[in-house]
Coordinates of C-alpha atoms and ligand atoms in Angstrom, one line a residue:
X5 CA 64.8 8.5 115.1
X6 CA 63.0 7.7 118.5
X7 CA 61.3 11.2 118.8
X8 CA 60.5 11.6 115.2
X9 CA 58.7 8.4 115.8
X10 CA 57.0 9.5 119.1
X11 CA 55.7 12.7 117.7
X12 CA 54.5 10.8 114.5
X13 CA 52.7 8.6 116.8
X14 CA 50.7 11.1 118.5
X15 CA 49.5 12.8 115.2
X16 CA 48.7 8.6 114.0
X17 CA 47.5 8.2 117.2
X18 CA 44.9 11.2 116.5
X19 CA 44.1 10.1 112.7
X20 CA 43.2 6.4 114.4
X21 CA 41.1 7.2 117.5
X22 CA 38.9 9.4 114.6
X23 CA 38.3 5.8 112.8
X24 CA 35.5 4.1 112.7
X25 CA 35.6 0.9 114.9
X26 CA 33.6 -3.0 115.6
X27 CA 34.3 -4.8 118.8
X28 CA 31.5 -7.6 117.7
X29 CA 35.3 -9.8 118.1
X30 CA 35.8 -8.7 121.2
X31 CA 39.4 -8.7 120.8
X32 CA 41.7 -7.0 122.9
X33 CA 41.0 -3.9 121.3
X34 CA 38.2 -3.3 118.7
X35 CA 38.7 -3.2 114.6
X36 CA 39.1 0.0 113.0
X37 CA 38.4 1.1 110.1
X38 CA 41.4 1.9 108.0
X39 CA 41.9 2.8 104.0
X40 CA 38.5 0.7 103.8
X41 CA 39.8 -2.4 105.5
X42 CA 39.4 -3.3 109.4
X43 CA 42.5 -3.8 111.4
X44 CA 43.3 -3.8 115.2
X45 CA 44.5 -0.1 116.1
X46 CA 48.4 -1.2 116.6
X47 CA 48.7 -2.4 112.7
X48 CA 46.9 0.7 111.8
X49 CA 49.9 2.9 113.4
X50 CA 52.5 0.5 111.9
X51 CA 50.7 0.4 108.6
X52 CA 50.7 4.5 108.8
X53 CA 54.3 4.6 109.6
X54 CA 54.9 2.3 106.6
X55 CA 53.2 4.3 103.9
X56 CA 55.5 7.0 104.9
X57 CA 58.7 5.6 105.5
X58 CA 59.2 2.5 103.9
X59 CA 61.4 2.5 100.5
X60 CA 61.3 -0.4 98.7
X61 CA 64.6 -1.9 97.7
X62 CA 64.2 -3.4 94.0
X63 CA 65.3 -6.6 96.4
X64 CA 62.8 -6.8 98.8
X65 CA 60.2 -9.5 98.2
X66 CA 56.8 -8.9 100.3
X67 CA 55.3 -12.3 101.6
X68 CA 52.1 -11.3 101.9
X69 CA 48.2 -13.4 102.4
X70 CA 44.7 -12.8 103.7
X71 CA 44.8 -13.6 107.5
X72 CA 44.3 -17.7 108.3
X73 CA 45.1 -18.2 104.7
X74 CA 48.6 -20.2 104.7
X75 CA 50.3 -17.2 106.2
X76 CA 52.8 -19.1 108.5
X77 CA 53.6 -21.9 105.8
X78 CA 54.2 -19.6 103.3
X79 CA 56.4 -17.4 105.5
X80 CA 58.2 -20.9 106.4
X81 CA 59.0 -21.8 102.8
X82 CA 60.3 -18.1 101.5
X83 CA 62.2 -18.5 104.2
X84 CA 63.8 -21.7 103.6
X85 CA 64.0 -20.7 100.1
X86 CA 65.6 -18.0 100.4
X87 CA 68.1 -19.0 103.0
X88 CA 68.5 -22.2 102.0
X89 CA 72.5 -22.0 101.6
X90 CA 73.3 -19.7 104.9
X91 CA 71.7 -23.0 107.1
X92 CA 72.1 -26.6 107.1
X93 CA 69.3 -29.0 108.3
X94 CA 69.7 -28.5 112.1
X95 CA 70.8 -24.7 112.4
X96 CA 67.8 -24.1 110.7
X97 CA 66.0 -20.9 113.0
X98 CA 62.9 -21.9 111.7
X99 CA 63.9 -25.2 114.0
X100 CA 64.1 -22.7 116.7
X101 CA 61.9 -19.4 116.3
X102 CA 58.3 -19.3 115.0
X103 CA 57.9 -18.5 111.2
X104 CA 56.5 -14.8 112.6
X105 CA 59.4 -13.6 113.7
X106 CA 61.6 -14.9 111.4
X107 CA 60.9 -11.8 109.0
X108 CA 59.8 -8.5 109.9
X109 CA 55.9 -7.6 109.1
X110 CA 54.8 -4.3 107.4
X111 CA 51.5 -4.3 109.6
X112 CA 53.6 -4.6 112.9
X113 CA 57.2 -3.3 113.2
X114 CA 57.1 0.3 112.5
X115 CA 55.8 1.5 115.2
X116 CA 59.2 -0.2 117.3
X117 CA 61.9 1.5 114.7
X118 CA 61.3 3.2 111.1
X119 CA 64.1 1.1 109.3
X120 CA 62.3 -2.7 109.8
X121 CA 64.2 -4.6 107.7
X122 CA 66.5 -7.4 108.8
X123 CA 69.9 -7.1 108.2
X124 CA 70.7 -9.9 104.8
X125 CA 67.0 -10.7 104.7
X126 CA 64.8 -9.7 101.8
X127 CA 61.5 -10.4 103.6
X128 CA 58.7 -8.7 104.4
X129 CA 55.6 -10.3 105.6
X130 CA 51.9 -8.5 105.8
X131 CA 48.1 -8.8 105.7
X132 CA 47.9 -5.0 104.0
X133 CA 45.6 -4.8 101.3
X134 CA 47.5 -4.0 97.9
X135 CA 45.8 -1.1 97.6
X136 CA 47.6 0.1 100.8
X137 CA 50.5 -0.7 100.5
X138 CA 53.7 2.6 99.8
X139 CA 53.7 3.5 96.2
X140 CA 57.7 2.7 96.4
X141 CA 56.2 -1.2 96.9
X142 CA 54.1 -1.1 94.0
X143 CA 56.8 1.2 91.3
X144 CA 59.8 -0.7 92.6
X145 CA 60.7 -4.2 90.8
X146 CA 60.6 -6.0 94.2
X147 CA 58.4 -9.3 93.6
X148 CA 54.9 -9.8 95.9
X149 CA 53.8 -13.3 96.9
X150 CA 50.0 -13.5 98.0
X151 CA 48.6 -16.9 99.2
X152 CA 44.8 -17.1 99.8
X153 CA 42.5 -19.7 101.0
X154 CA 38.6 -21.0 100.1
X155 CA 36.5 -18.2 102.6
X156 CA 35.0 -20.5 104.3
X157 CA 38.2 -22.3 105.4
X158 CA 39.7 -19.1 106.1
X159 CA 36.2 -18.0 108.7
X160 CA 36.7 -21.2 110.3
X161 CA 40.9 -21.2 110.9
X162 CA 39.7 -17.5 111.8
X163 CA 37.1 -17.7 114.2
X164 CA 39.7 -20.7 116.0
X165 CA 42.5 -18.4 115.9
X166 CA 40.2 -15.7 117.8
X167 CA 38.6 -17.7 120.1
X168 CA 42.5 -18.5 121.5
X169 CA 43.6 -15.1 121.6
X170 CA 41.1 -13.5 122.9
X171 CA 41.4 -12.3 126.1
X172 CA 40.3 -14.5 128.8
X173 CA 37.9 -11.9 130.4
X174 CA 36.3 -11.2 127.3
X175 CA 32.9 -13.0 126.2
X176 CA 33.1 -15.6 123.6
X177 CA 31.5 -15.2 120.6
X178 CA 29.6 -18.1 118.5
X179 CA 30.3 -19.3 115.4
X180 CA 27.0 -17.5 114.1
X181 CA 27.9 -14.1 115.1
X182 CA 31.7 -14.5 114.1
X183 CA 30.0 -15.9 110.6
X184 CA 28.1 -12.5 110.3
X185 CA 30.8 -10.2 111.3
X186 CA 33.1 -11.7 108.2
X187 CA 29.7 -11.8 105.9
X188 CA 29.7 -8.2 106.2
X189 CA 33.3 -7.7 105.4
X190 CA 34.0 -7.1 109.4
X191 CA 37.3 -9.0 109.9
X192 CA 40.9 -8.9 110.2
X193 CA 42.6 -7.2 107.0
X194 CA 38.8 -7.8 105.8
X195 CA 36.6 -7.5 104.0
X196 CA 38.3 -10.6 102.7
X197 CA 37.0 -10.7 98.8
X198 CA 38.8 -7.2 98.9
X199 CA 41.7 -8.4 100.3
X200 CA 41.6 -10.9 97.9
X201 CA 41.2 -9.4 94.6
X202 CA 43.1 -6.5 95.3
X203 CA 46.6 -8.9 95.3
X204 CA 44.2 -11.0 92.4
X205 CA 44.0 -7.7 90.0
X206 CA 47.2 -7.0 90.8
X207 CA 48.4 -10.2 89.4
X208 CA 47.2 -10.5 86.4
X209 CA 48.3 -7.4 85.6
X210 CA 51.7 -7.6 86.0
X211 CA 52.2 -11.4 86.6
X212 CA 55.8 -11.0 87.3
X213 CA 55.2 -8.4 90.0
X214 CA 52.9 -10.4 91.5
X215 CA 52.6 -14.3 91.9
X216 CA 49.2 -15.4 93.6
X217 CA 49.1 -18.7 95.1
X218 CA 46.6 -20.7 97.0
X219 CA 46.6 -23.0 99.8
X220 CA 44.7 -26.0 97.5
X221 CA 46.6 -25.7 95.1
X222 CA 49.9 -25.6 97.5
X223 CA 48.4 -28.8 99.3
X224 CA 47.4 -30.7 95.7
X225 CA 50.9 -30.5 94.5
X226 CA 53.4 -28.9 96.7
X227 CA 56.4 -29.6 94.9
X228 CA 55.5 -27.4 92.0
X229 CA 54.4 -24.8 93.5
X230 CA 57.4 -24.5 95.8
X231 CA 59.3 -24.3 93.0
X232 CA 57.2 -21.6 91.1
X233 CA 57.8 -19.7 94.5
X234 CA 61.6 -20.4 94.5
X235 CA 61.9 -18.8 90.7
X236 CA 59.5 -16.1 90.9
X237 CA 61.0 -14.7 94.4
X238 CA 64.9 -15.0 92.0
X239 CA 66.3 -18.0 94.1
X240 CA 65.5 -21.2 91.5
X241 CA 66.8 -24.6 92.9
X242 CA 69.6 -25.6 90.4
X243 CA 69.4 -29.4 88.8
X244 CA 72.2 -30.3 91.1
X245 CA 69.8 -28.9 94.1
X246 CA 67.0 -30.9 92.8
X247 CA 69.0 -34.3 92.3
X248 CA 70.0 -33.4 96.4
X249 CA 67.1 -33.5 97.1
X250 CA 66.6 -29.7 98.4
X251 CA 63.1 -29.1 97.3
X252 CA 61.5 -32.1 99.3
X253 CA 64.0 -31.3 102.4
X254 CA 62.5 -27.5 102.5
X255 CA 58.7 -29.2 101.8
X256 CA 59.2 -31.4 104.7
X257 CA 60.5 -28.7 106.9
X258 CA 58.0 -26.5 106.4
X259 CA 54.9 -29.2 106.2
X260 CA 52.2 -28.8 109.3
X261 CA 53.3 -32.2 110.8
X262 CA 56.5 -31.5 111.2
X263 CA 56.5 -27.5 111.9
X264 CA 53.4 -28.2 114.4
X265 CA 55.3 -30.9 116.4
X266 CA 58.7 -28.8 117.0
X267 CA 59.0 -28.0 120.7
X268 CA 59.2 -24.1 120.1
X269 CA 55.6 -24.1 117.9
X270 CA 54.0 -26.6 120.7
X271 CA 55.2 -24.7 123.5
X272 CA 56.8 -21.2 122.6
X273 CA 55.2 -18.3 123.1
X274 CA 56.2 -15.3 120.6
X275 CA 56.3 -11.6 121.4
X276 CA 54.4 -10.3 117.9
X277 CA 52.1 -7.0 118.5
X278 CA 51.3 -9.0 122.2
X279 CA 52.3 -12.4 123.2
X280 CA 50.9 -14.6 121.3
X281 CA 51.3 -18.4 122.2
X282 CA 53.1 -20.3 118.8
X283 CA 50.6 -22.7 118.8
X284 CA 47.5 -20.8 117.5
X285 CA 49.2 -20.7 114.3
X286 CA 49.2 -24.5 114.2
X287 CA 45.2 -26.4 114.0
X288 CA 44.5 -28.7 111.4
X289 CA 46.1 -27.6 108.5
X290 CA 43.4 -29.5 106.4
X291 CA 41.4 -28.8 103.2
X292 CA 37.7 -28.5 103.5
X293 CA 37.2 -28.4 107.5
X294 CA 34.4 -26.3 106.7
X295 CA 32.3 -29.1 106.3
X296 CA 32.6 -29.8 109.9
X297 CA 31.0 -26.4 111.1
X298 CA 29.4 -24.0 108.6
X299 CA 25.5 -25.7 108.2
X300 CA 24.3 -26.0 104.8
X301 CA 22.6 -22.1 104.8
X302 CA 25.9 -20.9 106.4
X303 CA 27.8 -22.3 103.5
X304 CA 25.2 -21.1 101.0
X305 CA 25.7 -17.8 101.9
X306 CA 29.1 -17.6 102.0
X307 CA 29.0 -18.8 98.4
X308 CA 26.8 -16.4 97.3
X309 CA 29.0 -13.9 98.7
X310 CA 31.9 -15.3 97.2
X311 CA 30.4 -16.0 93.4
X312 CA 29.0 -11.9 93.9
X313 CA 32.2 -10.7 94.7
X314 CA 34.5 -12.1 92.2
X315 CA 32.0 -12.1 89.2
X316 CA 33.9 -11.7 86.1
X317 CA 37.0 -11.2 88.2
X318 CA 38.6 -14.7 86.8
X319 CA 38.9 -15.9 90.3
X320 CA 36.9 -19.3 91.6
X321 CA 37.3 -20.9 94.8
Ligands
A3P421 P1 43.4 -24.3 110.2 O1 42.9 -23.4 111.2 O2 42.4 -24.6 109.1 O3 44.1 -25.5 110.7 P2 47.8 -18.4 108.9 O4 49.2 -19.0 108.9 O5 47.6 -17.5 107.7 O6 47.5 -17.7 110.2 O7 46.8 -19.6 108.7 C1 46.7 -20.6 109.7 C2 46.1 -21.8 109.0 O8 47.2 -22.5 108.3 C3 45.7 -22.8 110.0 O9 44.6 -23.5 109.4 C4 46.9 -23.7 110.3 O10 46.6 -24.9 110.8 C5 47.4 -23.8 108.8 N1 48.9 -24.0 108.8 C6 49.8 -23.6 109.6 N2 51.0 -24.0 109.3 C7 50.8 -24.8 108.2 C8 51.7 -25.5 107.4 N3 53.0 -25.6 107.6 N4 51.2 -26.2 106.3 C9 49.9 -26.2 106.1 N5 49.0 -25.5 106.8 C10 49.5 -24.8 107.9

Protein backbone atom coordinates (compact mmCIF):
# COMPACT_ATOMS: atom_id res chain seq x y z
CA UNK A 1 0.00 0.00 0.00
CA UNK A 2 2.91 2.43 0.95
CA UNK A 3 4.42 2.50 -2.71
CA UNK A 4 1.17 2.60 -4.50
CA UNK A 5 0.70 5.62 -2.39
CA UNK A 6 4.13 7.18 -3.08
CA UNK A 7 3.83 6.81 -6.78
CA UNK A 8 0.22 8.21 -6.66
CA UNK A 9 1.69 11.06 -4.88
CA UNK A 10 4.08 12.08 -7.42
CA UNK A 11 1.58 11.96 -10.33
CA UNK A 12 -0.97 14.26 -7.41
CA UNK A 13 1.96 15.96 -6.67
CA UNK A 14 2.23 16.99 -10.55
CA UNK A 15 -1.68 17.62 -11.10
CA UNK A 16 -1.28 20.24 -7.87
CA UNK A 17 1.87 22.18 -8.53
CA UNK A 18 -0.16 22.85 -12.24
CA UNK A 19 -2.96 24.64 -10.00
CA UNK A 20 -3.65 27.83 -9.80
CA UNK A 21 -2.65 29.35 -6.40
CA UNK A 22 -3.22 32.86 -3.73
CA UNK A 23 -0.82 33.48 -0.95
CA UNK A 24 -2.72 36.96 -0.07
CA UNK A 25 -3.09 34.51 3.49
CA UNK A 26 0.22 34.07 3.68
CA UNK A 27 -0.21 30.80 5.22
CA UNK A 28 2.30 28.26 5.34
CA UNK A 29 1.89 27.43 1.94
CA UNK A 30 -0.47 29.29 -0.51
CA UNK A 31 -4.27 28.23 -1.61
CA UNK A 32 -4.69 26.31 -4.65
CA UNK A 33 -7.11 26.14 -6.72
CA UNK A 34 -8.83 22.79 -6.75
CA UNK A 35 -12.28 21.39 -8.40
CA UNK A 36 -13.13 25.29 -8.26
CA UNK A 37 -12.55 25.65 -4.52
CA UNK A 38 -9.15 26.90 -2.79
CA UNK A 39 -7.52 24.61 -0.37
CA UNK A 40 -3.85 24.46 1.05
CA UNK A 41 -1.84 21.95 -1.29
CA UNK A 42 -1.72 18.98 1.47
CA UNK A 43 -5.84 18.66 1.44
CA UNK A 44 -5.67 18.90 -2.17
CA UNK A 45 -3.45 15.50 -2.30
CA UNK A 46 -5.62 13.94 0.41
CA UNK A 47 -8.78 15.11 -1.16
CA UNK A 48 -7.26 13.40 -4.64
CA UNK A 49 -6.48 10.24 -2.93
CA UNK A 50 -10.07 10.24 -1.60
CA UNK A 51 -11.94 10.59 -4.83
CA UNK A 52 -10.10 7.52 -5.83
CA UNK A 53 -10.04 5.30 -3.05
CA UNK A 54 -12.57 5.93 -0.66
CA UNK A 55 -15.75 3.46 -0.73
CA UNK A 56 -18.39 4.55 1.20
CA UNK A 57 -19.82 2.03 3.62
CA UNK A 58 -23.84 2.49 3.58
CA UNK A 59 -22.67 3.17 7.54
CA UNK A 60 -20.46 5.83 7.34
CA UNK A 61 -21.84 9.22 8.28
CA UNK A 62 -19.70 12.30 6.88
CA UNK A 63 -19.58 15.28 9.54
CA UNK A 64 -18.91 17.81 7.39
CA UNK A 65 -19.12 22.20 7.57
CA UNK A 66 -17.70 25.31 5.93
CA UNK A 67 -14.43 26.04 7.81
CA UNK A 68 -14.95 28.34 11.23
CA UNK A 69 -18.58 27.33 10.95
CA UNK A 70 -19.25 24.98 14.25
CA UNK A 71 -16.79 22.45 12.87
CA UNK A 72 -15.22 21.27 16.22
CA UNK A 73 -18.77 21.38 18.11
CA UNK A 74 -20.35 19.47 15.76
CA UNK A 75 -17.56 16.97 15.48
CA UNK A 76 -17.87 16.91 19.51
CA UNK A 77 -21.52 16.10 19.60
CA UNK A 78 -21.56 13.20 16.63
CA UNK A 79 -19.12 12.00 18.60
CA UNK A 80 -20.73 11.77 21.83
CA UNK A 81 -23.79 10.72 20.02
CA UNK A 82 -22.58 8.17 18.57
CA UNK A 83 -20.49 6.68 21.24
CA UNK A 84 -22.43 7.51 23.82
CA UNK A 85 -22.72 3.78 25.27
CA UNK A 86 -18.96 2.65 24.68
CA UNK A 87 -17.95 5.69 27.43
CA UNK A 88 -19.14 6.83 30.64
CA UNK A 89 -18.79 10.56 31.83
CA UNK A 90 -15.03 10.50 32.71
CA UNK A 91 -13.44 8.04 30.06
CA UNK A 92 -14.84 10.22 27.71
CA UNK A 93 -11.64 10.86 24.87
CA UNK A 94 -13.22 13.82 23.96
CA UNK A 95 -12.07 14.59 27.89
CA UNK A 96 -8.73 13.74 26.67
CA UNK A 97 -8.02 14.35 22.74
CA UNK A 98 -9.20 17.35 20.73
CA UNK A 99 -12.55 16.80 18.77
CA UNK A 100 -9.94 16.79 15.38
CA UNK A 101 -8.57 13.79 16.00
CA UNK A 102 -11.17 12.07 17.38
CA UNK A 103 -12.38 11.06 13.70
CA UNK A 104 -10.51 10.82 10.69
CA UNK A 105 -10.90 13.84 8.07
CA UNK A 106 -11.46 13.21 4.23
CA UNK A 107 -9.33 16.48 3.47
CA UNK A 108 -6.36 15.16 5.63
CA UNK A 109 -5.66 11.44 6.15
CA UNK A 110 -5.12 9.95 2.88
CA UNK A 111 -2.21 10.96 2.04
CA UNK A 112 -0.75 8.98 5.60
CA UNK A 113 -2.68 5.41 4.57
CA UNK A 114 -5.56 4.75 1.80
CA UNK A 115 -7.91 2.89 4.24
CA UNK A 116 -8.67 6.16 6.81
CA UNK A 117 -11.24 4.93 8.66
CA UNK A 118 -11.20 4.19 12.36
CA UNK A 119 -11.65 0.93 13.42
CA UNK A 120 -15.76 0.89 15.15
CA UNK A 121 -16.13 4.55 14.19
CA UNK A 122 -18.53 5.71 11.51
CA UNK A 123 -17.07 9.20 11.17
CA UNK A 124 -15.71 11.13 8.74
CA UNK A 125 -15.14 14.73 9.16
CA UNK A 126 -14.34 17.31 6.09
CA UNK A 127 -14.56 20.87 4.64
CA UNK A 128 -14.83 19.17 0.79
CA UNK A 129 -17.36 20.81 -1.18
CA UNK A 130 -20.27 18.30 -2.07
CA UNK A 131 -19.67 18.56 -5.32
CA UNK A 132 -16.20 16.96 -4.65
CA UNK A 133 -16.77 14.62 -2.77
CA UNK A 134 -16.32 10.29 -4.41
CA UNK A 135 -19.49 9.40 -6.17
CA UNK A 136 -19.51 6.11 -3.69
CA UNK A 137 -20.38 9.12 -0.93
CA UNK A 138 -23.10 10.62 -2.76
CA UNK A 139 -24.82 6.88 -4.36
CA UNK A 140 -24.26 5.12 -1.06
CA UNK A 141 -27.16 5.48 1.83
CA UNK A 142 -24.47 6.81 4.36
CA UNK A 143 -26.09 10.07 5.97
CA UNK A 144 -24.14 13.74 5.52
CA UNK A 145 -24.31 16.34 8.37
CA UNK A 146 -23.31 20.02 7.17
CA UNK A 147 -23.35 22.85 9.75
CA UNK A 148 -22.80 26.41 8.44
CA UNK A 149 -22.48 29.74 9.99
CA UNK A 150 -23.84 33.63 9.18
CA UNK A 151 -20.49 34.72 6.62
CA UNK A 152 -19.65 37.33 8.42
CA UNK A 153 -19.21 35.35 11.63
CA UNK A 154 -17.52 32.71 9.82
CA UNK A 155 -14.69 35.76 8.06
CA UNK A 156 -14.21 36.87 11.54
CA UNK A 157 -13.69 33.17 13.49
CA UNK A 158 -11.55 32.88 10.09
CA UNK A 159 -9.39 35.65 9.85
CA UNK A 160 -8.65 34.77 14.06
CA UNK A 161 -8.07 31.36 13.31
CA UNK A 162 -5.30 32.56 10.58
CA UNK A 163 -3.83 35.16 12.26
CA UNK A 164 -2.74 32.19 15.06
CA UNK A 165 -1.58 29.73 12.68
CA UNK A 166 0.22 31.51 10.63
CA UNK A 167 3.63 31.19 10.66
CA UNK A 168 5.45 33.54 12.84
CA UNK A 169 7.82 34.79 10.11
CA UNK A 170 5.08 35.55 7.84
CA UNK A 171 3.51 39.20 7.55
CA UNK A 172 0.18 39.68 9.11
CA UNK A 173 -2.47 40.51 7.15
CA UNK A 174 -5.44 43.19 8.20
CA UNK A 175 -8.71 42.59 8.59
CA UNK A 176 -9.37 44.60 5.27
CA UNK A 177 -7.31 42.58 3.02
CA UNK A 178 -8.40 39.15 4.76
CA UNK A 179 -12.16 40.71 4.16
CA UNK A 180 -11.29 41.03 0.34
CA UNK A 181 -9.61 37.78 -0.10
CA UNK A 182 -13.09 35.90 1.25
CA UNK A 183 -15.24 38.64 -0.82
CA UNK A 184 -13.82 37.18 -3.78
CA UNK A 185 -14.44 33.65 -2.92
CA UNK A 186 -10.40 33.37 -1.95
CA UNK A 187 -10.56 31.23 1.28
CA UNK A 188 -10.25 28.04 2.85
CA UNK A 189 -12.77 25.32 1.21
CA UNK A 190 -14.09 28.80 -0.25
CA UNK A 191 -15.69 30.45 -2.07
CA UNK A 192 -17.94 29.93 0.94
CA UNK A 193 -21.64 30.64 -0.74
CA UNK A 194 -20.40 27.56 -2.80
CA UNK A 195 -19.50 25.73 -0.11
CA UNK A 196 -22.57 26.45 1.30
CA UNK A 197 -25.22 25.75 -1.15
CA UNK A 198 -23.59 22.87 -2.62
CA UNK A 199 -24.40 20.74 0.91
CA UNK A 200 -27.77 23.38 0.90
CA UNK A 201 -28.97 21.87 -2.72
CA UNK A 202 -27.95 18.80 -1.73
CA UNK A 203 -30.37 18.92 1.12
CA UNK A 204 -33.30 19.62 -0.04
CA UNK A 205 -33.11 17.26 -2.41
CA UNK A 206 -32.75 14.35 -0.62
CA UNK A 207 -33.39 15.52 2.97
CA UNK A 208 -32.61 12.29 4.43
CA UNK A 209 -29.20 12.06 2.80
CA UNK A 210 -28.46 15.23 3.85
CA UNK A 211 -29.35 17.10 7.18
CA UNK A 212 -28.13 20.84 7.11
CA UNK A 213 -27.80 22.59 10.32
CA UNK A 214 -26.67 25.92 11.50
CA UNK A 215 -24.76 27.23 14.32
CA UNK A 216 -27.91 29.83 15.27
CA UNK A 217 -30.03 27.70 15.15
CA UNK A 218 -27.82 25.06 17.19
CA UNK A 219 -27.08 27.97 19.84
CA UNK A 220 -31.16 29.13 19.96
CA UNK A 221 -32.27 25.73 20.99
CA UNK A 222 -29.60 23.16 21.33
CA UNK A 223 -31.56 20.49 22.76
CA UNK A 224 -33.59 20.00 19.55
CA UNK A 225 -31.34 20.08 17.32
CA UNK A 226 -29.03 17.60 19.12
CA UNK A 227 -31.62 15.42 18.96
CA UNK A 228 -32.49 15.91 15.16
CA UNK A 229 -28.73 15.02 14.76
CA UNK A 230 -28.99 11.91 17.09
CA UNK A 231 -31.98 10.45 14.74
CA UNK A 232 -30.92 11.54 11.41
CA UNK A 233 -27.14 10.14 11.96
CA UNK A 234 -29.54 6.41 13.13
CA UNK A 235 -28.48 6.65 16.95
CA UNK A 236 -32.08 8.31 18.59
CA UNK A 237 -31.88 8.82 22.43
CA UNK A 238 -34.56 6.33 23.76
CA UNK A 239 -37.26 7.87 26.43
CA UNK A 240 -35.37 6.02 29.12
CA UNK A 241 -32.14 8.04 27.77
CA UNK A 242 -33.98 11.24 27.84
CA UNK A 243 -35.57 10.75 31.41
CA UNK A 244 -31.47 10.00 32.34
CA UNK A 245 -30.80 12.83 31.35
CA UNK A 246 -28.27 11.87 28.29
CA UNK A 247 -29.19 14.64 25.94
CA UNK A 248 -28.28 17.56 28.38
CA UNK A 249 -25.04 15.46 29.67
CA UNK A 250 -23.69 15.20 25.82
CA UNK A 251 -24.90 19.24 25.38
CA UNK A 252 -22.87 20.09 28.33
CA UNK A 253 -19.90 18.13 27.28
CA UNK A 254 -19.66 19.42 24.21
CA UNK A 255 -20.72 23.26 25.07
CA UNK A 256 -17.69 26.00 24.44
CA UNK A 257 -17.41 26.63 28.27
CA UNK A 258 -16.80 23.48 29.19
CA UNK A 259 -14.85 21.92 26.03
CA UNK A 260 -12.71 25.40 25.99
CA UNK A 261 -11.67 25.06 29.75
CA UNK A 262 -10.45 21.23 29.52
CA UNK A 263 -6.66 21.10 30.11
CA UNK A 264 -5.96 19.24 26.73
CA UNK A 265 -8.08 22.17 24.49
CA UNK A 266 -6.15 25.07 26.71
CA UNK A 267 -2.94 23.54 26.46
CA UNK A 268 -2.59 20.54 23.96
CA UNK A 269 -1.25 20.82 20.92
CA UNK A 270 -2.59 18.34 18.08
CA UNK A 271 -0.61 16.88 15.21
CA UNK A 272 -3.50 17.53 12.29
CA UNK A 273 -1.81 18.32 8.63
CA UNK A 274 1.02 20.40 11.04
CA UNK A 275 0.78 21.01 14.69
CA UNK A 276 -1.70 22.91 15.38
CA UNK A 277 -2.12 24.30 19.07
CA UNK A 278 -5.91 22.98 20.49
CA UNK A 279 -6.68 26.22 21.41
CA UNK A 280 -7.30 28.08 18.04
CA UNK A 281 -10.31 26.06 17.73
CA UNK A 282 -11.66 27.61 20.88
CA UNK A 283 -12.42 31.88 20.72
CA UNK A 284 -15.67 33.14 21.56
CA UNK A 285 -18.06 30.83 20.52
CA UNK A 286 -20.60 33.77 20.37
CA UNK A 287 -23.40 34.79 17.90
CA UNK A 288 -23.04 38.07 16.12
CA UNK A 289 -19.27 39.02 17.02
CA UNK A 290 -19.26 40.52 13.77
CA UNK A 291 -20.62 43.62 15.11
CA UNK A 292 -17.36 44.08 16.91
CA UNK A 293 -15.11 44.31 13.62
CA UNK A 294 -16.73 44.36 10.20
CA UNK A 295 -17.61 48.52 9.82
CA UNK A 296 -20.93 49.27 8.50
CA UNK A 297 -19.66 49.14 4.43
CA UNK A 298 -17.80 45.93 5.38
CA UNK A 299 -20.98 44.35 6.50
CA UNK A 300 -22.93 45.90 3.63
CA UNK A 301 -21.04 44.20 1.31
CA UNK A 302 -20.80 41.02 2.68
CA UNK A 303 -24.64 41.08 2.56
CA UNK A 304 -24.92 41.95 -0.74
CA UNK A 305 -22.78 39.16 -1.55
CA UNK A 306 -24.67 36.86 0.50
CA UNK A 307 -28.50 38.05 -0.69
CA UNK A 308 -26.62 37.69 -4.62
CA UNK A 309 -25.46 34.33 -3.99
CA UNK A 310 -28.34 32.52 -2.53
CA UNK A 311 -31.16 34.41 -4.49
CA UNK A 312 -33.95 32.06 -5.01
CA UNK A 313 -31.85 29.32 -3.41
CA UNK A 314 -34.30 29.19 -0.11
CA UNK A 315 -31.39 29.87 2.10
CA UNK A 316 -31.28 33.28 4.47
CA UNK A 317 -28.77 34.05 6.92
P1 LIG B 1 -15.37 32.10 17.06
O1 LIG B 1 -14.06 32.33 16.38
O2 LIG B 1 -16.44 33.02 16.54
O3 LIG B 1 -15.30 32.09 18.53
P2 LIG B 1 -14.66 25.53 13.58
O4 LIG B 1 -14.87 24.60 14.70
O5 LIG B 1 -15.51 25.25 12.39
O6 LIG B 1 -13.22 25.71 13.28
O7 LIG B 1 -15.21 26.93 14.07
C1 LIG B 1 -14.63 27.60 15.14
C2 LIG B 1 -15.66 28.49 15.78
O8 LIG B 1 -16.55 27.70 16.58
C3 LIG B 1 -15.03 29.48 16.72
O9 LIG B 1 -15.87 30.62 16.66
C4 LIG B 1 -15.09 28.76 18.04
O10 LIG B 1 -14.99 29.58 19.16
C5 LIG B 1 -16.46 28.10 17.94
N1 LIG B 1 -16.59 26.90 18.77
C6 LIG B 1 -15.66 25.97 19.06
N2 LIG B 1 -16.14 25.02 19.87
C7 LIG B 1 -17.42 25.36 20.11
C8 LIG B 1 -18.46 24.77 20.90
N3 LIG B 1 -18.23 23.66 21.59
N4 LIG B 1 -19.66 25.38 20.93
C9 LIG B 1 -19.87 26.50 20.24
N5 LIG B 1 -18.94 27.12 19.47
C10 LIG B 1 -17.73 26.55 19.41
Amino acid sequence: EDQVVSLEMERIGDTISSLPTEDGWRTLKPLCLYQGFWCFPYYAESIILGQKYYKAEPSDIFVCSAPKSGTTWLKALTFSIVTRTRFNSSSNPLLFQSPHTCMPSFHRSFSKKLDIREPGLPLIASHTPYASLPKSVKDSDCKIVYICRDPRDAFVSLFHYIAKVRPKENEPISLEEAFELYCEGKSLFGPFWDNILGYWRASVERPRKVLFLKYEDMMKDTTLNVKKLAEFVGYPFSLEEEQQGMVQKIIEMCSFEFMSNLEVNKNGISRLATNVENNVFFRKGKVGDWKNHLTPEMANRLDNIIEQKLIGSGLTF
